[in-house]
Amino acid sequence: WGYKVKGVPEGKAEIITCDGNFHGRTTTIVGFSSEDQYRDGFGPFTPGFERIPYGDVRALEAAITPNTVAFLFEPIQGEGGVVIPPDGYLAEVREICTRNNVLMIADEIQTGLGRTGKLLACEHENVRPDMVTLGKALSGGMYPVSAVLASREILGVFNPGDHGSTFGGNPLGSAIAREALNVIVDENLPERAAELGNYLMARLQEIDSPYVDHYRGRGLFVGIVLKPEAGGARRFCEALQTRGLLAKETHDVVIRLAPPLIITREDLDWALEQITAVLTDAA
Ligand SMILES: Cc1ncc(COP(=O)(O)O)c(C=O)c1O
C-alpha cells in the first residue's frame, strides 16, 4: 500500500511502533521489539521501523515523516503488562493517521474478539482502524488460525499468488474461525466479558494485599501490578499454578489474568479465592 497507493519511494517505507510492543516472533517483528530477550540471536533485522512511547500522541505526530506508511500498535498492550493507554488515545491516533495518510494498524490478537468487553477493543472509542490483526480467540482454542482485516483498497494491492504459504487459507482453519466467531456473537461473549470483568475488578479491589500496587484492566483482561518490593510476579504465578490457576507474569511485576470468556461466575469466585490466598499469604 505504501508503495503502490501512497507513493513512497521504493525501499523507503517506514512503520512506527511502540515501546513495550509485542506483535509476535518473526524476525521482522522481533527486530523492533524493545525486549532484548526477544531479539537476542536473531539479527540482522529489517530496517524501516521506529519506536515511540506507548500512549503518547504527540510522539506519534513528531515521528511521522512523508515516508511513514503505518502506525502499528496494540489498543491495550498485553505482553507489555496489560497497559491501558490514556482515554482518547485511540480516537486521537485515528485522527492523526487520517490527517497524515498513515495506516492505523491495530493488533487485536490479544484484545480482540470480546476479551475487553467489546468485539474489538478499538470500539471502546468508536474507532475503525485501517487494518486489524486477529488470532488467538479466532481459533476457538482449537486450531492455528489468524487473520488480517482491511478494506479492499488496502489488501487489494495483493494479487492472487503474490503472497501465501503452504497452509495459508486453510479451509479447516477458516471453518473453525467462522464457527468461533458465531459462538462469540451468539453467546454474547463481549457483553459477558464486560459484566464479569467489572465483577472481577470490584472483587480484586477488596483484597487487602501488602504486595499489590494497583489493578488495571478492561473486561476479562486484567493486570495485577505488584509493588517493587513484592519480589516479582513470577513466584505469585507459580503459587497460583500449584492451586490450579494459570496466570502469566508480564514485565516482571504484573500478574496477567485472561480467563476464558465462557468462565462461570462460580469459577471466577473460585479463582478469586486462590488469588486472595496468594496475594495475602505469599511470604
Ligand atoms: C498483541 C499480540 N500480537 C501478536 C501476537 C503473536 O501471535 P502469534 O503467536 O499468533 O504469532 C501475540 C501473542 O501473544 C500478541 O499478544
mmCIF file of C-alpha atoms and ligand atoms in Angstrom:
data_model
loop_
_atom_site.group_PDB
_atom_site.id
_atom_site.type_symbol
_atom_site.label_atom_id
_atom_site.label_comp_id
_atom_site.label_asym_id
_atom_site.label_seq_id
_atom_site.Cartn_x
_atom_site.Cartn_y
_atom_site.Cartn_z
ATOM 1 C CA TRP A 1 0.000 0.000 0.000
ATOM 2 C CA GLY A 2 2.765 2.389 0.974
ATOM 3 C CA TYR A 3 4.474 1.986 -2.383
ATOM 4 C CA LYS A 4 1.513 1.357 -4.676
ATOM 5 C CA VAL A 5 -1.050 3.758 -3.254
ATOM 6 C CA LYS A 6 0.760 6.306 -1.086
ATOM 7 C CA GLY A 7 3.683 6.549 -3.499
ATOM 8 C CA VAL A 8 6.570 6.231 -1.034
ATOM 9 C CA PRO A 9 9.878 5.797 -2.916
ATOM 10 C CA GLU A 10 10.891 2.135 -3.256
ATOM 11 C CA GLY A 11 12.698 0.799 -0.185
ATOM 12 C CA LYS A 12 11.976 3.890 1.918
ATOM 13 C CA ALA A 13 8.773 2.915 3.749
ATOM 14 C CA GLU A 14 8.694 3.487 7.498
ATOM 15 C CA ILE A 15 6.404 1.960 10.122
ATOM 16 C CA ILE A 16 6.038 3.440 13.600
ATOM 17 C CA THR A 17 5.671 1.059 16.558
ATOM 18 C CA CYS A 18 5.606 1.445 20.342
ATOM 19 C CA ASP A 19 7.959 0.753 23.216
ATOM 20 C CA GLY A 20 6.775 -2.353 25.057
ATOM 21 C CA ASN A 21 5.099 -3.788 21.949
ATOM 22 C CA PHE A 22 4.529 -7.458 21.316
ATOM 23 C CA HIS A 23 3.428 -8.476 17.842
ATOM 24 C CA GLY A 24 4.949 -11.954 17.562
ATOM 25 C CA ARG A 25 8.264 -13.683 16.977
ATOM 26 C CA THR A 26 9.118 -13.482 13.305
ATOM 27 C CA THR A 27 12.482 -11.890 12.553
ATOM 28 C CA THR A 28 10.970 -8.652 11.247
ATOM 29 C CA ILE A 29 8.706 -8.349 14.268
ATOM 30 C CA VAL A 30 11.329 -9.063 16.945
ATOM 31 C CA GLY A 31 13.600 -6.605 15.131
ATOM 32 C CA PHE A 32 11.558 -3.705 16.511
ATOM 33 C CA SER A 33 10.878 -5.222 19.932
ATOM 34 C CA SER A 34 12.094 -3.251 22.936
ATOM 35 C CA GLU A 35 12.813 -6.552 24.722
ATOM 36 C CA ASP A 36 16.437 -7.638 24.293
ATOM 37 C CA GLN A 37 15.471 -11.218 25.099
ATOM 38 C CA TYR A 38 13.216 -11.466 22.023
ATOM 39 C CA ARG A 39 15.876 -10.004 19.703
ATOM 40 C CA ASP A 40 18.845 -11.880 21.070
ATOM 41 C CA GLY A 41 20.407 -14.102 18.417
ATOM 42 C CA PHE A 42 18.020 -13.255 15.576
ATOM 43 C CA GLY A 43 19.697 -10.315 13.818
ATOM 44 C CA PRO A 44 20.286 -8.770 11.350
ATOM 45 C CA PHE A 45 16.895 -7.112 11.373
ATOM 46 C CA THR A 46 14.584 -5.473 8.871
ATOM 47 C CA PRO A 47 15.090 -1.691 8.691
ATOM 48 C CA GLY A 48 12.316 0.897 8.479
ATOM 49 C CA PHE A 49 10.808 0.602 11.959
ATOM 50 C CA GLU A 50 10.786 3.363 14.513
ATOM 51 C CA ARG A 51 9.667 3.107 18.151
ATOM 52 C CA ILE A 52 7.894 5.750 20.203
ATOM 53 C CA PRO A 53 6.496 5.731 23.754
ATOM 54 C CA TYR A 54 3.126 3.970 24.045
ATOM 55 C CA GLY A 55 0.103 6.144 24.706
ATOM 56 C CA ASP A 56 1.809 9.325 23.532
ATOM 57 C CA VAL A 57 0.033 11.022 20.632
ATOM 58 C CA ARG A 58 2.487 13.923 20.467
ATOM 59 C CA ALA A 59 5.328 11.431 19.945
ATOM 60 C CA LEU A 60 3.326 9.879 17.121
ATOM 61 C CA GLU A 61 2.830 13.225 15.392
ATOM 62 C CA ALA A 62 6.515 14.018 15.763
ATOM 63 C CA ALA A 63 7.659 10.654 14.389
ATOM 64 C CA ILE A 64 5.624 10.795 11.173
ATOM 65 C CA THR A 65 7.610 11.589 8.031
ATOM 66 C CA PRO A 66 6.493 11.683 4.373
ATOM 67 C CA ASN A 67 7.643 8.041 4.147
ATOM 68 C CA THR A 68 5.580 6.785 7.101
ATOM 69 C CA VAL A 69 3.100 4.216 5.859
ATOM 70 C CA ALA A 70 1.664 2.870 9.107
ATOM 71 C CA PHE A 71 1.381 3.094 12.857
ATOM 72 C CA LEU A 72 1.253 -0.418 14.349
ATOM 73 C CA PHE A 73 0.075 -0.671 17.952
ATOM 74 C CA GLU A 74 -1.983 -2.661 20.466
ATOM 75 C CA PRO A 75 -5.156 -0.993 21.832
ATOM 76 C CA ILE A 76 -4.069 -2.408 25.212
ATOM 77 C CA GLN A 77 -0.533 -3.771 25.476
ATOM 78 C CA GLY A 78 -0.901 -7.395 26.544
ATOM 79 C CA GLU A 79 2.580 -8.858 26.922
ATOM 80 C CA GLY A 80 3.679 -5.381 27.969
ATOM 81 C CA GLY A 81 1.657 -5.854 31.172
ATOM 82 C CA VAL A 82 -1.986 -5.013 30.356
ATOM 83 C CA VAL A 83 -1.023 -1.393 29.741
ATOM 84 C CA ILE A 84 -4.087 0.741 29.059
ATOM 85 C CA PRO A 85 -3.447 3.961 27.102
ATOM 86 C CA PRO A 86 -4.913 7.296 28.253
ATOM 87 C CA ASP A 87 -8.592 7.923 27.460
ATOM 88 C CA GLY A 88 -8.983 9.360 23.986
ATOM 89 C CA TYR A 89 -5.760 7.789 22.685
ATOM 90 C CA LEU A 90 -7.421 5.583 20.068
ATOM 91 C CA ALA A 91 -9.546 8.428 18.717
ATOM 92 C CA GLU A 92 -6.562 10.768 18.548
ATOM 93 C CA VAL A 93 -4.433 8.141 16.825
ATOM 94 C CA ARG A 94 -7.242 7.730 14.281
ATOM 95 C CA GLU A 95 -7.328 11.449 13.641
ATOM 96 C CA ILE A 96 -3.541 11.775 13.310
ATOM 97 C CA CYS A 97 -3.293 8.777 10.962
ATOM 98 C CA THR A 98 -6.121 10.058 8.759
ATOM 99 C CA ARG A 99 -4.659 13.560 8.581
ATOM 100 C CA ASN A 100 -1.228 12.211 7.589
ATOM 101 C CA ASN A 101 -2.382 9.433 5.245
ATOM 102 C CA VAL A 102 -0.813 6.825 7.526
ATOM 103 C CA LEU A 103 -2.485 3.439 8.065
ATOM 104 C CA MET A 104 -3.721 2.814 11.587
ATOM 105 C CA ILE A 105 -2.983 -0.867 12.254
ATOM 106 C CA ALA A 106 -4.476 -2.239 15.458
ATOM 107 C CA ASP A 107 -3.045 -5.534 16.637
ATOM 108 C CA GLU A 108 -6.090 -7.053 18.327
ATOM 109 C CA ILE A 109 -4.651 -10.550 18.543
ATOM 110 C CA GLN A 110 -4.893 -10.381 22.320
ATOM 111 C CA THR A 111 -7.538 -7.672 22.875
ATOM 112 C CA GLY A 112 -9.889 -8.652 20.059
ATOM 113 C CA LEU A 113 -12.995 -10.818 19.870
ATOM 114 C CA GLY A 114 -14.597 -9.958 23.170
ATOM 115 C CA ARG A 115 -11.757 -10.040 25.662
ATOM 116 C CA THR A 116 -12.059 -6.380 26.732
ATOM 117 C CA GLY A 117 -15.855 -6.251 26.730
ATOM 118 C CA LYS A 118 -16.291 -5.193 23.093
ATOM 119 C CA LEU A 119 -15.870 -7.271 19.959
ATOM 120 C CA LEU A 120 -12.781 -5.174 19.175
ATOM 121 C CA ALA A 121 -11.030 -3.034 21.783
ATOM 122 C CA CYS A 122 -10.974 -0.092 19.343
ATOM 123 C CA GLU A 123 -14.768 0.045 19.696
ATOM 124 C CA HIS A 124 -14.298 1.479 23.189
ATOM 125 C CA GLU A 125 -13.601 4.761 21.405
ATOM 126 C CA ASN A 126 -15.774 4.054 18.350
ATOM 127 C CA VAL A 127 -12.683 3.920 16.195
ATOM 128 C CA ARG A 128 -12.281 1.945 12.984
ATOM 129 C CA PRO A 129 -8.619 1.177 12.232
ATOM 130 C CA ASP A 130 -7.459 0.698 8.641
ATOM 131 C CA MET A 131 -6.141 -2.754 9.448
ATOM 132 C CA VAL A 132 -6.801 -5.169 12.308
ATOM 133 C CA THR A 133 -4.916 -8.349 13.118
ATOM 134 C CA LEU A 134 -6.739 -11.204 14.832
ATOM 135 C CA GLY A 135 -5.585 -14.568 16.184
ATOM 136 C CA LYS A 136 -5.872 -16.431 19.471
ATOM 137 C CA ALA A 137 -9.655 -16.380 20.144
ATOM 138 C CA LEU A 138 -10.313 -16.590 16.405
ATOM 139 C CA SER A 139 -9.251 -20.225 16.728
ATOM 140 C CA GLY A 140 -11.723 -21.075 19.467
ATOM 141 C CA GLY A 141 -8.615 -22.543 21.094
ATOM 142 C CA MET A 142 -8.827 -25.379 18.563
ATOM 143 C CA TYR A 143 -6.690 -24.864 15.532
ATOM 144 C CA PRO A 144 -3.941 -22.421 14.447
ATOM 145 C CA VAL A 145 -5.590 -19.584 12.572
ATOM 146 C CA SER A 146 -5.086 -15.844 12.384
ATOM 147 C CA ALA A 147 -6.319 -13.098 10.099
ATOM 148 C CA VAL A 148 -5.686 -9.606 8.794
ATOM 149 C CA LEU A 149 -8.713 -7.402 8.190
ATOM 150 C CA ALA A 150 -8.601 -4.370 5.927
ATOM 151 C CA SER A 151 -10.532 -2.683 3.181
ATOM 152 C CA ARG A 152 -10.216 -3.756 -0.441
ATOM 153 C CA GLU A 153 -8.262 -0.572 -1.141
ATOM 154 C CA ILE A 154 -5.504 -1.812 1.163
ATOM 155 C CA LEU A 155 -5.436 -5.611 0.886
ATOM 156 C CA GLY A 156 -6.389 -5.319 -2.789
ATOM 157 C CA VAL A 157 -2.774 -4.366 -3.550
ATOM 158 C CA PHE A 158 -2.070 -8.108 -3.410
ATOM 159 C CA ASN A 159 -2.935 -10.098 -6.494
ATOM 160 C CA PRO A 160 -3.627 -13.834 -6.235
ATOM 161 C CA GLY A 161 -0.279 -15.579 -5.945
ATOM 162 C CA ASP A 162 1.600 -12.525 -4.675
ATOM 163 C CA HIS A 163 1.653 -13.749 -1.134
ATOM 164 C CA GLY A 164 0.931 -17.024 0.612
ATOM 165 C CA SER A 165 2.209 -20.045 2.474
ATOM 166 C CA THR A 166 1.772 -23.792 2.239
ATOM 167 C CA PHE A 167 -1.080 -23.889 4.733
ATOM 168 C CA GLY A 168 -2.344 -20.334 4.284
ATOM 169 C CA GLY A 169 -6.054 -20.016 3.552
ATOM 170 C CA ASN A 170 -6.520 -23.351 5.278
ATOM 171 C CA PRO A 171 -10.145 -24.496 4.809
ATOM 172 C CA LEU A 172 -10.381 -26.239 8.175
ATOM 173 C CA GLY A 173 -8.850 -23.225 9.934
ATOM 174 C CA SER A 174 -11.279 -20.931 8.132
ATOM 175 C CA ALA A 175 -14.287 -23.089 9.051
ATOM 176 C CA ILE A 176 -13.207 -23.156 12.700
ATOM 177 C CA ALA A 177 -12.665 -19.390 12.719
ATOM 178 C CA ARG A 178 -16.150 -18.796 11.309
ATOM 179 C CA GLU A 179 -17.678 -21.047 13.934
ATOM 180 C CA ALA A 180 -15.654 -19.407 16.724
ATOM 181 C CA LEU A 181 -16.942 -16.019 15.557
ATOM 182 C CA ASN A 182 -20.514 -17.334 15.609
ATOM 183 C CA VAL A 183 -20.062 -18.578 19.174
ATOM 184 C CA ILE A 184 -18.574 -15.246 20.286
ATOM 185 C CA VAL A 185 -21.552 -13.346 18.864
ATOM 186 C CA ASP A 186 -24.350 -15.855 19.616
ATOM 187 C CA GLU A 187 -23.257 -16.350 23.195
ATOM 188 C CA ASN A 188 -22.774 -12.597 23.766
ATOM 189 C CA LEU A 189 -19.218 -13.160 24.950
ATOM 190 C CA PRO A 190 -18.154 -9.485 24.710
ATOM 191 C CA GLU A 191 -21.068 -8.441 26.970
ATOM 192 C CA ARG A 192 -20.241 -11.315 29.275
ATOM 193 C CA ALA A 193 -16.603 -10.208 29.452
ATOM 194 C CA ALA A 194 -17.709 -6.656 30.275
ATOM 195 C CA GLU A 195 -20.039 -7.798 33.050
ATOM 196 C CA LEU A 196 -17.764 -10.423 34.606
ATOM 197 C CA GLY A 197 -14.790 -8.100 34.171
ATOM 198 C CA ASN A 198 -16.493 -5.423 36.260
ATOM 199 C CA TYR A 199 -17.275 -8.035 38.894
ATOM 200 C CA LEU A 200 -13.703 -9.374 38.871
ATOM 201 C CA MET A 201 -12.214 -5.893 39.183
ATOM 202 C CA ALA A 202 -14.562 -4.928 42.040
ATOM 203 C CA ARG A 203 -13.702 -8.119 43.945
ATOM 204 C CA LEU A 204 -9.958 -7.695 43.340
ATOM 205 C CA GLN A 205 -10.094 -4.156 44.761
ATOM 206 C CA GLU A 206 -11.415 -5.629 48.010
ATOM 207 C CA ILE A 207 -8.288 -7.750 48.538
ATOM 208 C CA ASP A 208 -6.159 -6.236 51.250
ATOM 209 C CA SER A 209 -2.719 -7.248 49.991
ATOM 210 C CA PRO A 210 0.652 -5.876 51.088
ATOM 211 C CA TYR A 211 2.071 -6.738 47.657
ATOM 212 C CA VAL A 212 -0.320 -5.031 45.244
ATOM 213 C CA ASP A 213 0.291 -1.551 43.925
ATOM 214 C CA HIS A 214 -2.826 -1.369 41.758
ATOM 215 C CA TYR A 215 -5.109 -3.277 39.436
ATOM 216 C CA ARG A 216 -5.836 -2.305 35.860
ATOM 217 C CA GLY A 217 -7.922 -3.887 33.171
ATOM 218 C CA ARG A 218 -10.834 -3.842 30.812
ATOM 219 C CA GLY A 219 -13.311 -6.689 30.565
ATOM 220 C CA LEU A 220 -11.748 -10.060 31.308
ATOM 221 C CA PHE A 221 -8.266 -8.711 30.744
ATOM 222 C CA VAL A 222 -6.670 -7.684 33.997
ATOM 223 C CA GLY A 223 -3.214 -6.843 35.261
ATOM 224 C CA ILE A 224 -2.356 -7.052 38.940
ATOM 225 C CA VAL A 225 0.528 -4.611 39.283
ATOM 226 C CA LEU A 226 2.772 -5.507 42.203
ATOM 227 C CA LYS A 227 4.886 -3.191 44.307
ATOM 228 C CA PRO A 228 8.622 -3.318 43.514
ATOM 229 C CA GLU A 229 9.337 -4.878 46.916
ATOM 230 C CA ALA A 230 6.932 -7.780 46.245
ATOM 231 C CA GLY A 231 9.790 -9.691 44.614
ATOM 232 C CA GLY A 232 8.350 -10.031 41.109
ATOM 233 C CA ALA A 233 5.208 -11.618 39.697
ATOM 234 C CA ARG A 234 6.715 -14.979 38.854
ATOM 235 C CA ARG A 235 6.505 -16.501 42.334
ATOM 236 C CA PHE A 236 2.871 -15.442 42.648
ATOM 237 C CA CYS A 237 2.075 -17.077 39.306
ATOM 238 C CA GLU A 238 3.824 -20.244 40.456
ATOM 239 C CA ALA A 239 1.859 -20.218 43.707
ATOM 240 C CA LEU A 240 -1.351 -19.786 41.697
ATOM 241 C CA GLN A 241 -0.334 -22.683 39.474
ATOM 242 C CA THR A 242 0.016 -25.050 42.423
ATOM 243 C CA ARG A 243 -3.533 -24.041 43.346
ATOM 244 C CA GLY A 244 -4.723 -24.906 39.829
ATOM 245 C CA LEU A 245 -4.918 -21.421 38.352
ATOM 246 C CA LEU A 246 -2.820 -20.438 35.351
ATOM 247 C CA ALA A 247 -1.771 -16.803 35.044
ATOM 248 C CA LYS A 248 1.310 -15.395 33.400
ATOM 249 C CA GLU A 249 3.660 -12.760 34.689
ATOM 250 C CA THR A 250 4.367 -9.968 32.240
ATOM 251 C CA HIS A 251 7.193 -7.488 32.586
ATOM 252 C CA ASP A 252 8.323 -8.822 35.964
ATOM 253 C CA VAL A 253 5.816 -7.052 38.193
ATOM 254 C CA VAL A 254 2.449 -7.701 36.539
ATOM 255 C CA ILE A 255 0.282 -10.790 37.004
ATOM 256 C CA ARG A 256 -1.913 -11.016 33.932
ATOM 257 C CA LEU A 257 -5.365 -12.566 34.207
ATOM 258 C CA ALA A 258 -7.100 -13.534 30.978
ATOM 259 C CA PRO A 259 -9.669 -16.193 31.838
ATOM 260 C CA PRO A 260 -11.785 -17.862 29.163
ATOM 261 C CA LEU A 261 -14.733 -15.671 28.178
ATOM 262 C CA ILE A 262 -17.104 -18.565 28.923
ATOM 263 C CA ILE A 263 -15.992 -18.719 32.565
ATOM 264 C CA THR A 264 -18.860 -19.009 35.033
ATOM 265 C CA ARG A 265 -19.239 -16.697 37.983
ATOM 266 C CA GLU A 266 -18.700 -19.713 40.270
ATOM 267 C CA ASP A 267 -15.350 -20.457 38.634
ATOM 268 C CA LEU A 268 -14.435 -16.794 38.873
ATOM 269 C CA ASP A 269 -15.268 -16.862 42.578
ATOM 270 C CA TRP A 270 -13.039 -19.905 42.968
ATOM 271 C CA ALA A 271 -10.255 -18.092 41.103
ATOM 272 C CA LEU A 272 -10.696 -15.062 43.366
ATOM 273 C CA GLU A 273 -10.274 -17.313 46.408
ATOM 274 C CA GLN A 274 -6.946 -18.571 45.035
ATOM 275 C CA ILE A 275 -5.797 -15.082 44.093
ATOM 276 C CA THR A 276 -6.757 -13.717 47.509
ATOM 277 C CA ALA A 277 -4.877 -16.518 49.258
ATOM 278 C CA VAL A 278 -1.737 -15.975 47.196
ATOM 279 C CA LEU A 279 -1.774 -12.187 47.421
ATOM 280 C CA THR A 280 -2.232 -12.230 51.184
ATOM 281 C CA ASP A 281 -0.244 -15.365 52.151
ATOM 282 C CA ALA A 282 2.889 -15.454 50.000
ATOM 283 C CA ALA A 283 5.926 -14.830 52.111
HETATM 284 C C1 LIG B 1 -0.789 -8.492 20.600
HETATM 285 C C2 LIG B 1 -0.169 -9.736 20.029
HETATM 286 N N1 LIG B 1 0.207 -9.762 18.747
HETATM 287 C C3 LIG B 1 0.755 -10.843 18.196
HETATM 288 C C4 LIG B 1 0.966 -11.985 18.928
HETATM 289 C C5 LIG B 1 1.609 -13.157 18.277
HETATM 290 O O1 LIG B 1 0.666 -14.009 17.775
HETATM 291 P P1 LIG B 1 1.122 -15.424 17.212
HETATM 292 O O2 LIG B 1 1.591 -16.193 18.384
HETATM 293 O O3 LIG B 1 -0.132 -15.963 16.609
HETATM 294 O O4 LIG B 1 2.206 -15.159 16.225
HETATM 295 C C6 LIG B 1 0.590 -12.019 20.261
HETATM 296 C C7 LIG B 1 0.809 -13.235 21.067
HETATM 297 O O5 LIG B 1 0.797 -13.217 22.268
HETATM 298 C C8 LIG B 1 0.019 -10.865 20.825
HETATM 299 O O6 LIG B 1 -0.321 -10.835 22.125
#
